[in-house]
Amino acid sequence: PRRLHPATMLIALVRQAPSTLLGIPALLAIGARADLWLVLAGTVAAFLVAGMFRWLEWARFTYVLTDDAVVIASGVFSRNRRTIPYQRVADVGIERRPLQRLFGLATVKLETGGAGSNEGTLNSVSVAEAERLRHFLRSRRADGDSSASVVGASSRGASASNIGAPLFAMNTRRVLLWGLFNFSLVWIAVAFGAVQYLDGAFGLDARLVWDAVRARSGAVRTLPTIAVVGALALAVAVIVGAGVAAGLIRTTLREHGFTLAEGDRRLRRKRGLLTRSETIISLPRVQLAAIDDGPIRRRFGWSRLRAQVLGGEGASGRQDLAPFARSNEVDRI
C-alpha cells in the first residue's frame, strides 16, 4: 500500500483556513465575555483537533496497484474501498493547483467510462509519482500484461515520448481575446452573497440602507436631467467594465498556456495559469465532435471545438479541444 505525500495534510489545513475565518465573529463575541487566554486556548485546541483529523485521513488513505486493478481505500470511521480495473481506466489526468505547485505535488484523476466524473482521485502525490502512475496505467490498459513492473515504470520521459507537436495552441493575445467574449456578471452574485453574510455575521440591517436611499430619493428628483442620464450611463459603464474584467480574469486563469498535442491514439491537453491541468483524451472514446459559435463569434470567424468523450468530465462529458479557433484550425483537428 502507498500513501499520499505528507504535505497533503498541510495543504488541506491551508485550504480550510478561509472557512475557519468565518468563526472569527463568534470568537470575538466569546472573547468579550471570557478571558483572552481561554479564547487562545480554544483556538489552539481547535487547530490541534483539525490537524489530528487531517492526519487520520492521510494515514487511512492508501492506494495499491495490483495485477489487474487500482485499489483505493479511504475513510476514518466509515471505510470506503474502490477497485478500478486497469481496462476500465479511460483517461488519466494530472492537475496542479497553486499550493501543489509550491510543494512540487500533483493530483492524479482516474476517469472511467462508467461515470461522468472521476471515480478515483489521488490528491496529492509527487510529480514524478503522478507521471509514473499515468505511464504505468496507460501501458497496462494498452496491453494488459500482468508482468509489467510497477516500480520500474518510467516517468516523464517515457510518457512524453509518444506525444507529437501541438495540434493547436493559444498564445496570450488569443486567450485575452477569447476572454472578451466571456462576459460575466458573477461578481454581482459575489457582492450580494457578501452583503447577506455581513448582515448575518455582524448584525447589519439591510433595511436601514434602503431606508436611507429612499429618504434621499427626493433630492435625486431635483437634479438636472443631464446629471441623472450621466449617472445612469456611468453605472452601466461600471457594470459592463466589471463584467468584461471578470470574463478576462476567469478565461486567463483557465485557458492560459492552452496546448493540444497528438500522441498514439490520444490527445494531451494542457492549460491553466494558477492551476495547471494536464488531461489525456483517448481517441477511441471520442463519440462526436461539436462546433459551437454565436452570432458575434461567427461574424468574426471564430468557433469552439469540443469532443463528446465516453466517461469524460462533467455532466455532459464534453472536453475542450479548441476553445477559440479559426475554421482551418478546427478542420485540421
Short mmCIF file of C-alpha atoms in Angstrom, two decimals:
data_model
loop_
_atom_site.label_atom_id
_atom_site.label_comp_id
_atom_site.label_asym_id
_atom_site.label_seq_id
_atom_site.Cartn_x
_atom_site.Cartn_y
_atom_site.Cartn_z
CA PRO A 1 0.00 0.00 0.00
CA ARG A 2 1.14 3.51 -0.85
CA ARG A 3 0.12 6.77 0.80
CA LEU A 4 -0.24 10.30 -0.45
CA HIS A 5 2.54 12.83 0.08
CA PRO A 6 2.72 14.04 3.73
CA ALA A 7 2.36 17.65 2.55
CA THR A 8 -1.26 16.77 1.72
CA MET A 9 -2.13 17.39 5.38
CA LEU A 10 -0.64 20.91 5.32
CA ILE A 11 -2.35 21.75 2.03
CA ALA A 12 -5.70 20.61 3.44
CA LEU A 13 -5.26 22.82 6.52
CA VAL A 14 -4.39 25.84 4.37
CA ARG A 15 -7.42 25.27 2.16
CA GLN A 16 -9.59 25.03 5.27
CA ALA A 17 -8.32 28.38 6.60
CA PRO A 18 -10.85 30.61 4.73
CA SER A 19 -13.81 28.71 6.20
CA THR A 20 -12.18 28.96 9.62
CA LEU A 21 -12.18 32.76 9.29
CA LEU A 22 -15.97 32.66 9.32
CA GLY A 23 -15.77 31.78 13.01
CA ILE A 24 -13.90 35.00 13.90
CA PRO A 25 -17.09 36.96 14.75
CA ALA A 26 -18.12 34.17 17.15
CA LEU A 27 -14.65 34.15 18.75
CA LEU A 28 -14.80 37.93 19.19
CA ALA A 29 -18.18 37.64 20.83
CA ILE A 30 -16.88 34.95 23.19
CA GLY A 31 -13.75 36.97 23.91
CA ALA A 32 -15.86 39.89 25.08
CA ARG A 33 -17.25 37.76 27.91
CA ALA A 34 -14.28 35.48 28.65
CA ASP A 35 -10.59 35.81 29.35
CA LEU A 36 -8.28 36.19 26.39
CA TRP A 37 -6.21 33.14 27.36
CA LEU A 38 -9.34 30.96 27.21
CA VAL A 39 -10.07 32.15 23.69
CA LEU A 40 -6.48 31.48 22.63
CA ALA A 41 -6.52 28.05 24.26
CA GLY A 42 -9.75 27.18 22.47
CA THR A 43 -8.28 28.31 19.15
CA VAL A 44 -5.16 26.20 19.63
CA ALA A 45 -7.25 23.19 20.68
CA ALA A 46 -9.45 23.54 17.60
CA PHE A 47 -6.35 23.72 15.41
CA LEU A 48 -4.88 20.61 17.02
CA VAL A 49 -8.14 18.67 16.59
CA ALA A 50 -8.33 19.68 12.93
CA GLY A 51 -4.70 18.63 12.45
CA MET A 52 -5.36 15.27 14.12
CA PHE A 53 -8.30 14.56 11.80
CA ARG A 54 -6.22 15.53 8.76
CA TRP A 55 -3.50 13.12 9.91
CA LEU A 56 -6.06 10.33 10.36
CA GLU A 57 -7.45 10.97 6.87
CA TRP A 58 -3.93 10.87 5.42
CA ALA A 59 -2.93 7.74 7.33
CA ARG A 60 -6.12 5.87 6.42
CA PHE A 61 -5.93 6.73 2.71
CA THR A 62 -3.96 4.15 0.69
CA TYR A 63 -3.76 3.02 -2.91
CA VAL A 64 -2.46 -0.27 -4.27
CA LEU A 65 -1.51 -1.29 -7.81
CA THR A 66 -2.43 -4.98 -8.05
CA ASP A 67 -2.06 -7.31 -11.01
CA ASP A 68 -5.30 -6.16 -12.62
CA ALA A 69 -6.69 -3.12 -10.81
CA VAL A 70 -6.12 0.01 -8.74
CA VAL A 71 -7.48 -0.36 -5.20
CA ILE A 72 -8.16 2.87 -3.28
CA ALA A 73 -9.09 2.69 0.42
CA SER A 74 -10.17 5.76 2.38
CA GLY A 75 -12.24 6.88 5.36
CA VAL A 76 -11.52 7.35 9.05
CA PHE A 77 -14.64 5.88 10.65
CA SER A 78 -16.60 4.68 7.64
CA ARG A 79 -14.23 2.80 5.32
CA ASN A 80 -14.59 3.01 1.54
CA ARG A 81 -12.74 0.59 -0.79
CA ARG A 82 -12.83 1.16 -4.55
CA THR A 83 -11.46 -1.29 -7.08
CA ILE A 84 -10.87 0.12 -10.58
CA PRO A 85 -9.73 -2.43 -13.19
CA TYR A 86 -6.98 -1.20 -15.49
CA GLN A 87 -9.11 -1.91 -18.55
CA ARG A 88 -11.78 0.48 -17.25
CA VAL A 89 -9.41 3.44 -16.93
CA ALA A 90 -10.28 5.67 -19.87
CA ASP A 91 -8.17 8.74 -19.07
CA VAL A 92 -5.54 9.68 -16.50
CA GLY A 93 -5.41 13.41 -15.83
CA ILE A 94 -2.84 15.38 -13.86
CA GLU A 95 -3.78 18.65 -12.18
CA ARG A 96 -1.50 21.01 -10.26
CA ARG A 97 -3.08 23.71 -8.11
CA PRO A 98 -1.07 26.69 -6.81
CA LEU A 99 -0.34 25.16 -3.39
CA GLN A 100 0.56 21.85 -5.01
CA ARG A 101 2.98 23.58 -7.39
CA LEU A 102 4.59 25.23 -4.38
CA PHE A 103 5.31 21.80 -2.84
CA GLY A 104 6.03 20.04 -6.16
CA LEU A 105 2.88 17.91 -5.98
CA ALA A 106 0.04 16.97 -8.33
CA THR A 107 -3.43 15.40 -8.31
CA VAL A 108 -4.00 12.25 -10.36
CA LYS A 109 -7.56 11.75 -11.64
CA LEU A 110 -8.68 8.38 -12.94
CA GLU A 111 -11.63 8.58 -15.32
CA THR A 112 -13.63 5.53 -16.34
CA GLY A 113 -16.36 5.05 -18.90
CA GLY A 114 -18.84 4.09 -16.21
CA ALA A 115 -19.33 7.54 -14.72
CA GLY A 116 -19.46 11.16 -15.75
CA SER A 117 -16.85 12.21 -13.22
CA ASN A 118 -13.61 10.98 -11.73
CA GLU A 119 -14.08 7.69 -9.90
CA GLY A 120 -10.58 7.72 -8.42
CA THR A 121 -8.60 10.77 -7.28
CA LEU A 122 -5.17 10.76 -5.65
CA ASN A 123 -4.65 14.14 -4.03
CA SER A 124 -1.69 14.77 -3.68
CA VAL A 125 1.38 12.84 -4.91
CA SER A 126 4.75 13.96 -6.20
CA VAL A 127 5.01 14.96 -9.84
CA ALA A 128 7.32 12.04 -10.57
CA GLU A 129 4.83 9.63 -8.96
CA ALA A 130 1.97 11.14 -10.97
CA GLU A 131 3.87 10.69 -14.24
CA ARG A 132 4.87 7.14 -13.26
CA LEU A 133 1.29 6.20 -12.41
CA ARG A 134 -0.05 7.58 -15.66
CA HIS A 135 2.54 5.80 -17.77
CA PHE A 136 2.01 2.52 -15.92
CA LEU A 137 -1.80 2.65 -16.08
CA ARG A 138 -1.69 3.57 -19.76
CA SER A 139 0.63 0.68 -20.57
CA ARG A 140 -1.44 -1.81 -18.56
CA ARG A 141 -4.63 -0.68 -20.28
CA ALA A 142 -2.98 -0.93 -23.68
CA ASP A 143 -1.56 -4.45 -23.47
CA GLY A 144 -2.97 -6.00 -20.25
CA ASP A 145 0.43 -7.51 -19.47
CA SER A 146 0.40 -8.54 -15.80
CA SER A 147 4.18 -8.82 -15.81
CA ALA A 148 4.70 -5.07 -16.24
CA SER A 149 6.87 -3.69 -13.50
CA VAL A 150 5.12 -1.26 -11.18
CA VAL A 151 8.31 0.05 -9.67
CA GLY A 152 10.22 0.18 -12.94
CA ALA A 153 7.66 2.18 -14.92
CA SER A 154 9.46 5.24 -16.26
CA SER A 155 8.17 8.70 -15.58
CA ARG A 156 8.20 11.89 -17.57
CA GLY A 157 10.45 10.84 -20.46
CA ALA A 158 8.52 7.72 -21.43
CA SER A 159 5.21 9.50 -21.02
CA ALA A 160 6.14 12.38 -23.28
CA SER A 161 7.99 10.39 -25.93
CA ASN A 162 4.80 9.40 -27.74
CA ILE A 163 3.38 12.93 -27.87
CA GLY A 164 3.99 14.85 -31.07
CA ALA A 165 3.94 18.54 -31.96
CA PRO A 166 0.94 20.63 -30.80
CA LEU A 167 -2.15 20.42 -33.00
CA PHE A 168 -3.48 23.63 -31.53
CA ALA A 169 -2.24 26.30 -29.13
CA MET A 170 -3.43 29.66 -27.83
CA ASN A 171 -0.98 32.45 -27.06
CA THR A 172 -1.66 35.18 -24.51
CA ARG A 173 -3.18 37.54 -27.09
CA ARG A 174 -5.72 34.94 -28.19
CA VAL A 175 -6.58 33.99 -24.61
CA LEU A 176 -7.33 37.65 -23.82
CA LEU A 177 -9.38 37.99 -26.99
CA TRP A 178 -11.34 34.87 -26.01
CA GLY A 179 -11.92 36.46 -22.60
CA LEU A 180 -13.69 39.42 -24.22
CA PHE A 181 -16.34 37.00 -25.49
CA ASN A 182 -16.83 35.52 -22.00
CA PHE A 183 -18.67 38.45 -20.43
CA SER A 184 -19.53 37.51 -16.84
CA LEU A 185 -21.53 39.15 -14.06
CA VAL A 186 -20.50 36.65 -11.42
CA TRP A 187 -19.15 39.50 -9.30
CA ILE A 188 -22.73 40.71 -8.74
CA ALA A 189 -23.63 37.35 -7.17
CA VAL A 190 -20.46 37.57 -5.04
CA ALA A 191 -21.41 41.08 -3.88
CA PHE A 192 -24.94 40.03 -2.90
CA GLY A 193 -23.53 36.99 -1.09
CA ALA A 194 -21.10 39.22 0.83
CA VAL A 195 -23.94 41.57 1.83
CA GLN A 196 -26.03 38.66 3.10
CA TYR A 197 -23.07 37.29 5.05
CA LEU A 198 -22.32 40.67 6.64
CA ASP A 199 -25.98 41.02 7.50
CA GLY A 200 -25.98 37.72 9.37
CA ALA A 201 -22.48 37.77 10.86
CA PHE A 202 -22.29 41.36 12.10
CA GLY A 203 -25.94 42.14 12.70
CA LEU A 204 -26.20 44.72 9.90
CA ASP A 205 -29.73 45.57 8.82
CA ALA A 206 -30.06 45.98 5.07
CA ARG A 207 -33.42 47.71 5.54
CA LEU A 208 -31.66 50.68 7.13
CA VAL A 209 -29.59 51.12 3.97
CA TRP A 210 -32.67 51.05 1.73
CA ASP A 211 -34.49 53.46 4.06
CA ALA A 212 -31.59 55.90 3.73
CA VAL A 213 -31.70 55.58 -0.05
CA ARG A 214 -35.44 56.26 -0.16
CA ALA A 215 -35.03 59.24 2.17
CA ARG A 216 -32.68 60.85 -0.35
CA SER A 217 -34.73 59.96 -3.40
CA GLY A 218 -36.39 63.38 -3.29
CA ALA A 219 -33.00 65.04 -3.76
CA VAL A 220 -32.44 62.94 -6.87
CA ARG A 221 -35.62 64.27 -8.48
CA THR A 222 -34.32 67.82 -8.22
CA LEU A 223 -31.17 67.05 -10.20
CA PRO A 224 -30.95 68.14 -13.84
CA THR A 225 -31.85 65.54 -16.45
CA ILE A 226 -28.32 65.56 -17.85
CA ALA A 227 -26.92 64.67 -14.42
CA VAL A 228 -29.32 61.72 -13.99
CA VAL A 229 -28.56 60.43 -17.50
CA GLY A 230 -24.84 60.80 -16.86
CA ALA A 231 -25.11 58.91 -13.58
CA LEU A 232 -27.04 56.07 -15.26
CA ALA A 233 -24.51 55.93 -18.11
CA LEU A 234 -21.68 55.78 -15.59
CA ALA A 235 -23.41 52.95 -13.70
CA VAL A 236 -23.91 50.98 -16.93
CA ALA A 237 -20.26 51.56 -17.89
CA VAL A 238 -19.10 50.31 -14.48
CA ILE A 239 -21.27 47.17 -14.76
CA VAL A 240 -20.11 46.43 -18.31
CA GLY A 241 -16.47 47.09 -17.43
CA ALA A 242 -16.65 44.84 -14.39
CA GLY A 243 -18.31 42.12 -16.49
CA VAL A 244 -15.58 42.31 -19.13
CA ALA A 245 -12.85 42.28 -16.46
CA ALA A 246 -14.42 39.24 -14.77
CA GLY A 247 -14.57 37.41 -18.10
CA LEU A 248 -10.93 38.23 -18.84
CA ILE A 249 -9.76 37.07 -15.41
CA ARG A 250 -11.74 33.80 -15.47
CA THR A 251 -10.66 32.96 -19.02
CA THR A 252 -6.99 33.76 -18.36
CA LEU A 253 -6.90 31.64 -15.22
CA ARG A 254 -8.47 28.68 -17.04
CA GLU A 255 -7.06 28.82 -20.58
CA HIS A 256 -3.55 30.28 -20.14
CA GLY A 257 -0.96 28.22 -21.99
CA PHE A 258 -3.59 26.08 -23.76
CA THR A 259 -1.98 23.41 -25.95
CA LEU A 260 -3.41 20.32 -27.60
CA ALA A 261 -0.91 17.70 -28.80
CA GLU A 262 -1.41 14.38 -30.58
CA GLY A 263 0.07 11.08 -29.50
CA ASP A 264 -0.52 7.39 -30.05
CA ARG A 265 -4.35 7.25 -30.35
CA ARG A 266 -4.73 10.00 -27.78
CA LEU A 267 -4.67 13.76 -27.30
CA ARG A 268 -2.94 15.60 -24.46
CA ARG A 269 -4.35 18.93 -23.35
CA LYS A 270 -2.55 21.36 -21.03
CA ARG A 271 -3.97 24.62 -19.72
CA GLY A 272 -4.25 26.88 -16.66
CA LEU A 273 -2.36 29.78 -15.10
CA LEU A 274 -2.51 29.14 -11.35
CA THR A 275 -3.90 25.61 -11.60
CA ARG A 276 -2.10 23.67 -14.33
CA SER A 277 -4.12 20.72 -15.60
CA GLU A 278 -2.98 18.02 -18.00
CA THR A 279 -5.67 15.77 -19.45
CA ILE A 280 -5.29 12.74 -21.70
CA ILE A 281 -8.19 12.20 -24.14
CA SER A 282 -8.35 8.71 -25.66
CA LEU A 283 -9.34 8.99 -29.32
CA PRO A 284 -11.21 5.64 -29.40
CA ARG A 285 -13.51 7.04 -26.70
CA VAL A 286 -14.41 10.18 -28.65
CA GLN A 287 -18.03 9.78 -29.77
CA LEU A 288 -18.55 13.01 -31.67
CA ALA A 289 -17.13 16.49 -32.26
CA ALA A 290 -19.25 19.59 -31.65
CA ILE A 291 -18.55 23.01 -33.17
CA ASP A 292 -20.15 25.86 -31.21
CA ASP A 293 -20.35 29.51 -32.17
CA GLY A 294 -22.54 32.55 -31.66
CA PRO A 295 -23.63 35.45 -33.84
CA ILE A 296 -20.72 37.67 -32.80
CA ARG A 297 -18.06 34.94 -32.91
CA ARG A 298 -19.41 33.71 -36.24
CA ARG A 299 -19.26 37.24 -37.64
CA PHE A 300 -15.53 37.46 -36.81
CA GLY A 301 -14.71 33.91 -37.92
CA TRP A 302 -14.20 32.26 -34.51
CA SER A 303 -15.65 28.99 -33.21
CA ARG A 304 -15.22 26.47 -30.39
CA LEU A 305 -14.47 22.78 -30.85
CA ARG A 306 -15.40 20.23 -28.18
CA ALA A 307 -15.40 16.45 -28.13
CA GLN A 308 -18.03 14.22 -26.60
CA VAL A 309 -15.98 11.65 -24.69
CA LEU A 310 -17.34 8.49 -23.10
CA GLY A 311 -16.77 8.92 -19.37
CA GLY A 312 -15.47 12.49 -19.80
CA GLU A 313 -15.51 15.24 -17.22
CA GLY A 314 -18.69 16.97 -16.12
CA ALA A 315 -22.31 16.03 -16.60
CA SER A 316 -22.12 16.36 -20.40
CA GLY A 317 -18.82 14.53 -20.79
CA ARG A 318 -17.52 17.18 -23.24
CA GLN A 319 -13.85 18.13 -23.43
CA ASP A 320 -12.49 21.35 -24.93
CA LEU A 321 -10.20 20.72 -27.88
CA ALA A 322 -10.02 24.27 -29.26
CA PRO A 323 -11.93 26.87 -27.21
CA PHE A 324 -11.26 29.77 -29.61
CA ALA A 325 -10.12 28.77 -33.08
CA ARG A 326 -10.36 29.61 -36.76
CA SER A 327 -12.19 27.34 -39.20
CA ASN A 328 -8.97 25.93 -40.70
CA GLU A 329 -7.69 25.04 -37.20
CA VAL A 330 -10.94 23.29 -36.34
CA ASP A 331 -10.88 21.36 -39.63
CA ARG A 332 -7.31 20.20 -39.00
CA ILE A 333 -8.21 18.81 -35.56
#
